[in-house]
């Protein structure tokens, strides 16, 4: 059995630990934050905390068309409505979330479907093939999407604010 | 300061392992960090990543009425998929204050969510033993208050309408 020795053990910096590697020798590294988590390191401490639904934020100013990414939050701050497109099939997994909110005095948003087989459902209505949902022409409209079926993707819209149009 | 650890008796680490102290052995030994669903660790060469597992089989469940009644687990999301019969959910009978569950409607068979006495569902200024979705894509979130003697599941983040009973 291989025995590590002081010769192949790197020096640790604050918050680091020894982690096995393919090189055969341990490396000094801190824990990495994964989905929905934050890692805070300190001297002799590592805290992993839950971010809940605090998704990765993206602040958009006149961005043109934006392909949505799962588990991200988008804040629109544009004089023109921001045009979003749902992710291509198999990019998101069931349970993934996307949240879009509008900034005060900006022009709202549209979400188009990536292909004619994808659907967004809202309360009691589906989008038509190639359709869209919209919170355009108003300030502070918001929506959250969750993927409930994959390939072709089916998203359910909820936690909405403002007038949502579904086509 | 030079590295002063006496590491000469440490066993080799595999990919993603670290040293954890073992009180039985009286020394640190190689081990993987353990997680409880829906948390998961992803290991690589010299790296450990901790996060929520987005695998649908762990934290998000698609269920139809064939598995009724469906006892919910805190921290999880449920997607009822039945197209003809109601999918019945039961809120967790044990929970810690602030723990949450949510249901995202999908199937046309709709869904019903019950609380187990003495728990009840608080929704607005009403109390209910169970709530029933009234349309296909109804959505509802709950968090647990743990108040005694009447612990409630507080409903919030509602989309669509629900019937209270």
mmCIF file of C-alpha atoms in Angstrom:
data_model
loop_
_atom_site.group_PDB
_atom_site.id
_atom_site.type_symbol
_atom_site.label_atom_id
_atom_site.label_comp_id
_atom_site.label_asym_id
_atom_site.label_seq_id
_atom_site.Cartn_x
_atom_site.Cartn_y
_atom_site.Cartn_z
ATOM 1 C CA UNK A 1 0.000 0.000 0.000
ATOM 2 C CA UNK A 2 1.258 3.408 -0.902
ATOM 3 C CA UNK A 3 1.976 5.546 2.117
ATOM 4 C CA UNK A 4 1.894 9.303 1.825
ATOM 5 C CA UNK A 5 4.780 11.106 3.377
ATOM 6 C CA UNK A 6 5.641 14.675 4.251
ATOM 7 C CA UNK A 7 7.510 14.789 0.954
ATOM 8 C CA UNK A 8 4.396 14.395 -1.199
ATOM 9 C CA UNK A 9 1.929 16.325 0.951
ATOM 10 C CA UNK A 10 1.522 19.934 -0.214
ATOM 11 C CA UNK A 11 1.250 22.795 2.235
ATOM 12 C CA UNK A 12 -2.318 23.764 3.073
ATOM 13 C CA UNK A 13 -3.619 27.312 2.743
ATOM 14 C CA UNK A 14 -6.624 28.645 4.647
ATOM 15 C CA UNK A 15 -9.678 26.482 4.117
ATOM 16 C CA UNK A 16 -7.886 23.839 2.085
ATOM 17 C CA UNK A 17 -7.824 20.126 2.708
ATOM 18 C CA UNK A 18 -6.019 17.189 1.194
ATOM 19 C CA UNK A 19 -7.919 15.651 -1.709
ATOM 20 C CA UNK A 20 -6.877 12.614 -3.695
ATOM 21 C CA UNK A 21 -5.936 13.168 -7.327
ATOM 22 C CA UNK A 22 -5.154 11.155 -10.429
ATOM 23 C CA UNK A 23 -1.517 12.205 -10.150
ATOM 24 C CA UNK A 24 -1.112 9.786 -7.262
ATOM 25 C CA UNK A 25 -0.325 12.525 -4.797
ATOM 26 C CA UNK A 26 -2.846 14.531 -2.800
ATOM 27 C CA UNK A 27 -3.533 18.122 -3.766
ATOM 28 C CA UNK A 28 -4.395 20.999 -1.463
ATOM 29 C CA UNK A 29 -7.805 22.358 -2.414
ATOM 30 C CA UNK A 30 -10.939 23.829 -0.884
ATOM 31 C CA UNK A 31 -14.430 22.418 -1.323
ATOM 32 C CA UNK A 32 -16.173 23.775 -4.424
ATOM 33 C CA UNK A 33 -19.758 25.119 -4.382
ATOM 34 C CA UNK A 34 -22.206 23.120 -6.487
ATOM 35 C CA UNK A 35 -25.786 23.744 -7.507
ATOM 36 C CA UNK A 36 -27.728 25.763 -4.933
ATOM 37 C CA UNK A 37 -24.864 25.983 -2.437
ATOM 38 C CA UNK A 38 -22.324 28.486 -1.197
ATOM 39 C CA UNK A 39 -18.987 27.480 0.313
ATOM 40 C CA UNK A 40 -17.330 29.865 2.757
ATOM 41 C CA UNK A 41 -13.853 29.003 3.942
ATOM 42 C CA UNK A 42 -11.918 30.397 6.874
ATOM 43 C CA UNK A 43 -9.056 29.405 9.110
ATOM 44 C CA UNK A 44 -9.840 25.865 10.208
ATOM 45 C CA UNK A 45 -13.386 26.098 8.911
ATOM 46 C CA UNK A 46 -15.524 25.323 5.876
ATOM 47 C CA UNK A 47 -19.209 26.213 5.807
ATOM 48 C CA UNK A 48 -21.592 24.882 3.160
ATOM 49 C CA UNK A 49 -24.845 26.865 3.078
ATOM 50 C CA UNK A 50 -28.073 26.456 1.172
ATOM 51 C CA UNK A 51 -28.897 29.157 -1.365
ATOM 52 C CA UNK A 52 -32.438 27.857 -1.812
ATOM 53 C CA UNK A 53 -33.963 29.326 -4.933
ATOM 54 C CA UNK A 54 -31.288 32.022 -5.165
ATOM 55 C CA UNK A 55 -30.342 31.277 -8.750
ATOM 56 C CA UNK A 56 -27.321 32.628 -10.624
ATOM 57 C CA UNK A 57 -28.242 36.238 -11.462
ATOM 58 C CA UNK A 58 -27.882 37.816 -14.908
ATOM 59 C CA UNK A 59 -28.564 41.523 -15.358
ATOM 60 C CA UNK A 60 -29.541 42.394 -18.907
ATOM 61 C CA UNK A 61 -29.340 45.812 -20.566
ATOM 62 C CA UNK A 62 -30.440 45.843 -24.231
ATOM 63 C CA UNK A 63 -29.123 42.314 -24.735
ATOM 64 C CA UNK A 64 -30.917 41.233 -27.923
ATOM 65 C CA UNK A 65 -32.062 37.617 -27.948
ATOM 66 C CA UNK A 66 -30.998 35.507 -24.977
ATOM 67 C CA UNK A 67 -30.964 31.711 -24.795
ATOM 68 C CA UNK A 68 -32.132 30.851 -21.293
ATOM 69 C CA UNK A 69 -29.929 28.606 -19.184
ATOM 70 C CA UNK A 70 -31.376 26.324 -16.506
ATOM 71 C CA UNK A 71 -31.030 27.370 -12.886
ATOM 72 C CA UNK A 72 -30.396 31.001 -13.731
ATOM 73 C CA UNK A 73 -32.225 34.200 -12.866
ATOM 74 C CA UNK A 74 -32.589 37.044 -15.370
ATOM 75 C CA UNK A 75 -33.289 40.649 -14.462
ATOM 76 C CA UNK A 76 -34.395 42.713 -17.470
ATOM 77 C CA UNK A 77 -33.314 46.331 -17.520
ATOM 78 C CA UNK A 78 -33.945 47.363 -21.081
ATOM 79 C CA UNK A 79 -35.897 50.059 -22.936
ATOM 80 C CA UNK A 80 -36.992 47.293 -25.343
ATOM 81 C CA UNK A 81 -38.636 44.035 -24.328
ATOM 82 C CA UNK A 82 -36.002 41.333 -23.842
ATOM 83 C CA UNK A 83 -36.518 38.324 -26.089
ATOM 84 C CA UNK A 84 -35.696 35.015 -24.443
ATOM 85 C CA UNK A 85 -35.677 31.540 -25.961
ATOM 86 C CA UNK A 86 -36.091 28.367 -23.914
ATOM 87 C CA UNK A 87 -33.058 26.036 -23.694
ATOM 88 C CA UNK A 88 -32.614 23.387 -26.373
ATOM 89 C CA UNK A 89 -33.965 19.966 -25.386
ATOM 90 C CA UNK A 90 -31.792 17.897 -23.050
ATOM 91 C CA UNK A 91 -30.016 21.003 -21.724
ATOM 92 C CA UNK A 92 -32.229 21.171 -18.630
ATOM 93 C CA UNK A 93 -33.298 18.374 -16.309
ATOM 94 C CA UNK A 94 -36.691 17.854 -14.689
ATOM 95 C CA UNK A 95 -36.871 20.137 -11.653
ATOM 96 C CA UNK A 96 -34.584 22.803 -13.100
ATOM 97 C CA UNK A 97 -35.720 26.407 -12.621
ATOM 98 C CA UNK A 98 -35.503 29.659 -14.545
ATOM 99 C CA UNK A 99 -36.718 32.965 -13.129
ATOM 100 C CA UNK A 100 -37.210 36.176 -15.107
ATOM 101 C CA UNK A 101 -38.008 39.500 -13.498
ATOM 102 C CA UNK A 102 -38.348 42.945 -14.937
ATOM 103 C CA UNK A 103 -36.672 46.061 -13.595
ATOM 104 C CA UNK A 104 -38.614 49.241 -12.823
ATOM 105 C CA UNK A 105 -39.255 51.330 -15.954
ATOM 106 C CA UNK A 106 -37.984 48.692 -18.360
ATOM 107 C CA UNK A 107 -40.059 47.102 -21.108
ATOM 108 C CA UNK A 108 -40.682 43.540 -19.992
ATOM 109 C CA UNK A 109 -39.894 40.276 -21.735
ATOM 110 C CA UNK A 110 -40.992 37.571 -24.159
ATOM 111 C CA UNK A 111 -40.148 33.874 -23.921
ATOM 112 C CA UNK A 112 -40.232 31.970 -27.221
ATOM 113 C CA UNK A 113 -39.983 28.218 -27.568
ATOM 114 C CA UNK A 114 -36.790 26.701 -28.908
ATOM 115 C CA UNK A 115 -38.678 24.315 -31.217
ATOM 116 C CA UNK A 116 -42.274 23.560 -32.198
ATOM 117 C CA UNK A 117 -42.450 20.522 -29.907
ATOM 118 C CA UNK A 118 -41.700 22.417 -26.725
ATOM 119 C CA UNK A 119 -44.567 23.702 -24.564
ATOM 120 C CA UNK A 120 -45.061 26.116 -21.697
ATOM 121 C CA UNK A 121 -48.134 25.569 -19.515
ATOM 122 C CA UNK A 122 -49.691 28.264 -17.352
ATOM 123 C CA UNK A 123 -52.697 27.611 -15.055
ATOM 124 C CA UNK A 124 -55.055 26.026 -17.601
ATOM 125 C CA UNK A 125 -53.520 26.811 -20.967
ATOM 126 C CA UNK A 126 -50.646 25.606 -23.160
ATOM 127 C CA UNK A 127 -48.599 27.568 -25.663
ATOM 128 C CA UNK A 128 -49.388 26.800 -29.300
ATOM 129 C CA UNK A 129 -46.675 25.099 -31.382
ATOM 130 C CA UNK A 130 -43.942 27.685 -31.823
ATOM 131 C CA UNK A 131 -45.794 30.028 -29.477
ATOM 132 C CA UNK A 132 -44.579 32.134 -26.605
ATOM 133 C CA UNK A 133 -45.485 33.711 -23.299
ATOM 134 C CA UNK A 134 -45.027 37.371 -22.654
ATOM 135 C CA UNK A 135 -44.753 39.925 -19.908
ATOM 136 C CA UNK A 136 -43.866 42.626 -22.428
ATOM 137 C CA UNK A 137 -44.976 46.245 -22.404
ATOM 138 C CA UNK A 138 -45.091 46.496 -18.631
ATOM 139 C CA UNK A 139 -42.743 46.995 -15.745
ATOM 140 C CA UNK A 140 -42.044 44.479 -12.993
ATOM 141 C CA UNK A 141 -43.558 41.465 -14.746
ATOM 142 C CA UNK A 142 -42.046 38.231 -13.410
ATOM 143 C CA UNK A 143 -42.272 34.496 -13.977
ATOM 144 C CA UNK A 144 -40.610 31.300 -12.828
ATOM 145 C CA UNK A 145 -40.384 28.253 -15.086
ATOM 146 C CA UNK A 146 -39.823 24.681 -13.934
ATOM 147 C CA UNK A 147 -39.091 21.823 -16.315
ATOM 148 C CA UNK A 148 -41.665 19.071 -15.689
ATOM 149 C CA UNK A 149 -40.964 16.861 -18.725
ATOM 150 C CA UNK A 150 -37.852 16.479 -20.811
ATOM 151 C CA UNK A 151 -37.328 16.067 -24.579
ATOM 152 C CA UNK A 152 -39.439 17.619 -25.884
ATOM 153 C CA UNK A 153 -39.226 20.023 -22.993
ATOM 154 C CA UNK A 154 -42.376 21.019 -21.137
ATOM 155 C CA UNK A 155 -42.088 23.982 -18.767
ATOM 156 C CA UNK A 156 -44.707 25.096 -16.250
ATOM 157 C CA UNK A 157 -44.912 28.838 -15.534
ATOM 158 C CA UNK A 158 -45.790 29.965 -12.007
ATOM 159 C CA UNK A 159 -45.205 32.614 -9.334
ATOM 160 C CA UNK A 160 -46.098 35.237 -11.897
ATOM 161 C CA UNK A 161 -46.446 38.972 -11.336
ATOM 162 C CA UNK A 162 -48.170 41.317 -13.796
ATOM 163 C CA UNK A 163 -50.238 40.420 -16.828
ATOM 164 C CA UNK A 164 -48.931 37.325 -18.577
ATOM 165 C CA UNK A 165 -49.952 36.652 -22.165
ATOM 166 C CA UNK A 166 -49.767 33.095 -23.492
ATOM 167 C CA UNK A 167 -49.928 32.423 -27.243
ATOM 168 C CA UNK B 1 6.673 28.391 8.198
ATOM 169 C CA UNK B 2 7.666 24.954 6.933
ATOM 170 C CA UNK B 3 5.051 22.254 6.592
ATOM 171 C CA UNK B 4 5.156 20.540 9.981
ATOM 172 C CA UNK B 5 2.572 17.795 9.734
ATOM 173 C CA UNK B 6 3.826 14.322 10.456
ATOM 174 C CA UNK B 7 2.155 12.706 7.457
ATOM 175 C CA UNK B 8 4.323 9.627 7.254
ATOM 176 C CA UNK B 9 1.553 7.345 8.513
ATOM 177 C CA UNK B 10 -1.226 8.578 6.235
ATOM 178 C CA UNK B 11 -2.636 6.170 3.668
ATOM 179 C CA UNK B 12 -2.835 7.192 0.039
ATOM 180 C CA UNK B 13 -5.940 9.065 -1.080
ATOM 181 C CA UNK B 14 -8.099 7.995 -4.011
ATOM 182 C CA UNK B 15 -9.609 10.581 -6.353
ATOM 183 C CA UNK B 16 -11.909 12.840 -4.347
ATOM 184 C CA UNK B 17 -11.066 11.385 -0.948
ATOM 185 C CA UNK B 18 -9.874 13.460 1.941
ATOM 186 C CA UNK B 19 -8.650 12.675 5.436
ATOM 187 C CA UNK B 20 -11.289 12.405 8.135
ATOM 188 C CA UNK B 21 -10.451 11.588 11.737
ATOM 189 C CA UNK B 22 -11.641 8.161 12.822
ATOM 190 C CA UNK B 23 -12.048 7.897 16.584
ATOM 191 C CA UNK B 24 -11.929 4.080 16.506
ATOM 192 C CA UNK B 25 -8.689 3.967 14.576
ATOM 193 C CA UNK B 26 -7.363 6.923 16.520
ATOM 194 C CA UNK B 27 -6.041 8.574 13.385
ATOM 195 C CA UNK B 28 -7.165 10.213 10.151
ATOM 196 C CA UNK B 29 -8.033 7.845 7.355
ATOM 197 C CA UNK B 30 -9.040 8.340 3.703
ATOM 198 C CA UNK B 31 -12.775 8.844 3.204
ATOM 199 C CA UNK B 32 -15.278 10.414 0.849
ATOM 200 C CA UNK B 33 -17.492 13.168 2.222
ATOM 201 C CA UNK B 34 -20.962 11.773 2.782
ATOM 202 C CA UNK B 35 -24.184 13.519 1.801
ATOM 203 C CA UNK B 36 -27.880 13.000 2.377
ATOM 204 C CA UNK B 37 -30.310 13.455 -0.529
ATOM 205 C CA UNK B 38 -31.053 15.861 -2.093
ATOM 206 C CA UNK B 39 -27.454 16.916 -1.416
ATOM 207 C CA UNK B 40 -24.699 15.195 -3.357
ATOM 208 C CA UNK B 41 -20.951 15.419 -3.784
ATOM 209 C CA UNK B 42 -19.227 15.238 -7.135
ATOM 210 C CA UNK B 43 -15.557 14.261 -7.001
ATOM 211 C CA UNK B 44 -12.772 14.597 -9.515
ATOM 212 C CA UNK B 45 -9.018 14.666 -9.547
ATOM 213 C CA UNK B 46 -8.119 16.845 -6.590
ATOM 214 C CA UNK B 47 -11.607 18.322 -6.333
ATOM 215 C CA UNK B 48 -14.801 17.887 -4.328
ATOM 216 C CA UNK B 49 -17.963 19.764 -5.313
ATOM 217 C CA UNK B 50 -20.932 19.903 -2.952
ATOM 218 C CA UNK B 51 -24.397 20.838 -4.183
ATOM 219 C CA UNK B 52 -27.997 19.908 -4.734
ATOM 220 C CA UNK B 53 -28.457 16.871 -6.924
ATOM 221 C CA UNK B 54 -30.654 17.852 -9.854
ATOM 222 C CA UNK B 55 -31.232 14.213 -10.697
ATOM 223 C CA UNK B 56 -34.987 13.876 -10.920
ATOM 224 C CA UNK B 57 -34.949 10.602 -9.024
ATOM 225 C CA UNK B 58 -33.663 12.269 -5.862
ATOM 226 C CA UNK B 59 -35.064 15.731 -5.299
ATOM 227 C CA UNK B 60 -37.845 16.041 -7.883
ATOM 228 C CA UNK B 61 -40.437 13.341 -8.344
ATOM 229 C CA UNK B 62 -42.840 12.745 -11.206
ATOM 230 C CA UNK B 63 -45.727 10.629 -9.877
ATOM 231 C CA UNK B 64 -49.071 9.320 -11.098
ATOM 232 C CA UNK B 65 -52.067 7.988 -9.181
ATOM 233 C CA UNK B 66 -50.781 4.393 -9.206
ATOM 234 C CA UNK B 67 -48.586 5.243 -6.210
ATOM 235 C CA UNK B 68 -51.358 6.891 -4.130
ATOM 236 C CA UNK B 69 -51.067 7.967 -1.388
ATOM 237 C CA UNK B 70 -47.726 9.670 -1.889
ATOM 238 C CA UNK B 71 -46.061 10.662 1.391
ATOM 239 C CA UNK B 72 -43.984 13.766 0.709
ATOM 240 C CA UNK B 73 -40.435 14.336 1.930
ATOM 241 C CA UNK B 74 -39.287 17.765 3.084
ATOM 242 C CA UNK B 75 -37.168 19.709 0.629
ATOM 243 C CA UNK B 76 -38.564 17.876 -2.384
ATOM 244 C CA UNK B 77 -40.623 18.907 -5.399
ATOM 245 C CA UNK B 78 -43.472 16.824 -6.799
ATOM 246 C CA UNK B 79 -44.883 16.788 -10.321
ATOM 247 C CA UNK B 80 -48.222 14.930 -10.604
ATOM 248 C CA UNK B 81 -48.426 13.435 -14.095
ATOM 249 C CA UNK B 82 -51.651 11.428 -14.160
ATOM 250 C CA UNK B 83 -54.010 12.283 -17.029
ATOM 251 C CA UNK B 84 -57.202 10.710 -15.657
ATOM 252 C CA UNK B 85 -57.190 10.303 -11.859
ATOM 253 C CA UNK B 86 -56.221 12.601 -9.002
ATOM 254 C CA UNK B 87 -52.731 12.145 -7.607
ATOM 255 C CA UNK B 88 -52.941 12.213 -3.808
ATOM 256 C CA UNK B 89 -50.131 13.679 -1.712
ATOM 257 C CA UNK B 90 -49.706 13.657 2.050
ATOM 258 C CA UNK B 91 -47.617 16.405 3.620
ATOM 259 C CA UNK B 92 -44.676 15.129 5.706
ATOM 260 C CA UNK B 93 -45.880 13.998 9.132
ATOM 261 C CA UNK B 94 -42.620 15.133 10.700
ATOM 262 C CA UNK B 95 -40.743 18.277 9.752
ATOM 263 C CA UNK B 96 -38.627 21.050 11.228
ATOM 264 C CA UNK B 97 -39.810 24.649 11.320
ATOM 265 C CA UNK B 98 -39.171 26.310 7.947
ATOM 266 C CA UNK B 99 -38.828 23.144 5.893
ATOM 267 C CA UNK B 100 -40.620 23.276 2.561
ATOM 268 C CA UNK B 101 -42.250 21.156 -0.137
ATOM 269 C CA UNK B 102 -43.875 22.159 -3.402
ATOM 270 C CA UNK B 103 -46.120 20.675 -6.078
ATOM 271 C CA UNK B 104 -45.977 21.733 -9.733
ATOM 272 C CA UNK B 105 -49.128 20.599 -11.553
ATOM 273 C CA UNK B 106 -48.709 18.895 -14.906
ATOM 274 C CA UNK B 107 -51.167 16.045 -15.501
ATOM 275 C CA UNK B 108 -54.793 16.714 -16.349
ATOM 276 C CA UNK B 109 -55.816 14.307 -13.554
ATOM 277 C CA UNK B 110 -55.088 17.149 -11.113
ATOM 278 C CA UNK B 111 -53.927 16.563 -7.538
ATOM 279 C CA UNK B 112 -54.934 16.675 -3.870
ATOM 280 C CA UNK B 113 -52.707 17.447 -0.874
ATOM 281 C CA UNK B 114 -53.638 16.364 2.668
ATOM 282 C CA UNK B 115 -52.222 17.105 6.089
ATOM 283 C CA UNK B 116 -52.039 14.496 8.853
ATOM 284 C CA UNK B 117 -53.775 15.531 12.100
ATOM 285 C CA UNK B 118 -52.887 17.487 14.224
ATOM 286 C CA UNK B 119 -51.180 19.210 11.308
ATOM 287 C CA UNK B 120 -53.344 21.377 9.084
ATOM 288 C CA UNK B 121 -53.004 23.530 6.006
ATOM 289 C CA UNK B 122 -53.130 27.309 6.446
ATOM 290 C CA UNK B 123 -54.009 29.181 3.292
ATOM 291 C CA UNK B 124 -54.716 32.898 3.492
ATOM 292 C CA UNK B 125 -56.966 33.282 6.530
ATOM 293 C CA UNK B 126 -58.438 29.795 6.118
ATOM 294 C CA UNK B 127 -57.573 26.395 7.548
ATOM 295 C CA UNK B 128 -58.043 23.124 5.704
ATOM 296 C CA UNK B 129 -57.415 19.422 6.035
ATOM 297 C CA UNK B 130 -56.728 19.105 2.333
ATOM 298 C CA UNK B 131 -56.631 21.220 -0.816
ATOM 299 C CA UNK B 132 -57.493 20.197 -4.362
ATOM 300 C CA UNK B 133 -56.090 21.801 -7.519
ATOM 301 C CA UNK B 134 -58.728 23.172 -9.872
ATOM 302 C CA UNK B 135 -56.721 23.278 -13.086
ATOM 303 C CA UNK B 136 -53.855 21.483 -14.787
ATOM 304 C CA UNK B 137 -50.859 23.703 -14.040
ATOM 305 C CA UNK B 138 -51.727 24.730 -10.493
ATOM 306 C CA UNK B 139 -48.673 25.289 -8.303
ATOM 307 C CA UNK B 140 -48.434 25.480 -4.524
ATOM 308 C CA UNK B 141 -45.609 25.783 -1.998
ATOM 309 C CA UNK B 142 -45.707 24.971 1.706
ATOM 310 C CA UNK B 143 -43.474 25.702 4.667
ATOM 311 C CA UNK B 144 -43.841 24.161 8.098
ATOM 312 C CA UNK B 145 -44.422 26.292 11.186
ATOM 313 C CA UNK B 146 -43.989 23.633 13.901
ATOM 314 C CA UNK B 147 -46.324 25.643 16.136
ATOM 315 C CA UNK B 148 -47.911 23.614 18.926
ATOM 316 C CA UNK B 149 -50.504 22.289 19.506
ATOM 317 C CA UNK B 150 -51.636 23.038 15.950
ATOM 318 C CA UNK B 151 -48.642 22.785 13.606
ATOM 319 C CA UNK B 152 -49.497 24.183 10.220
ATOM 320 C CA UNK B 153 -48.234 23.871 6.683
ATOM 321 C CA UNK B 154 -48.429 27.449 5.409
ATOM 322 C CA UNK B 155 -49.328 27.640 1.723
ATOM 323 C CA UNK B 156 -47.690 30.336 -0.419
ATOM 324 C CA UNK B 157 -46.514 30.966 -3.993
ATOM 325 C CA UNK B 158 -49.846 29.789 -5.371
ATOM 326 C CA UNK B 159 -50.585 29.775 -9.094
ATOM 327 C CA UNK B 160 -54.104 28.843 -10.204
ATOM 328 C CA UNK B 161 -56.941 28.108 -7.792
ATOM 329 C CA UNK B 162 -57.455 25.481 -5.101
ATOM 330 C CA UNK B 163 -60.545 24.126 -3.384
ATOM 331 C CA UNK B 164 -60.289 23.904 0.412
ATOM 332 C CA UNK B 165 -61.818 21.139 2.538
#
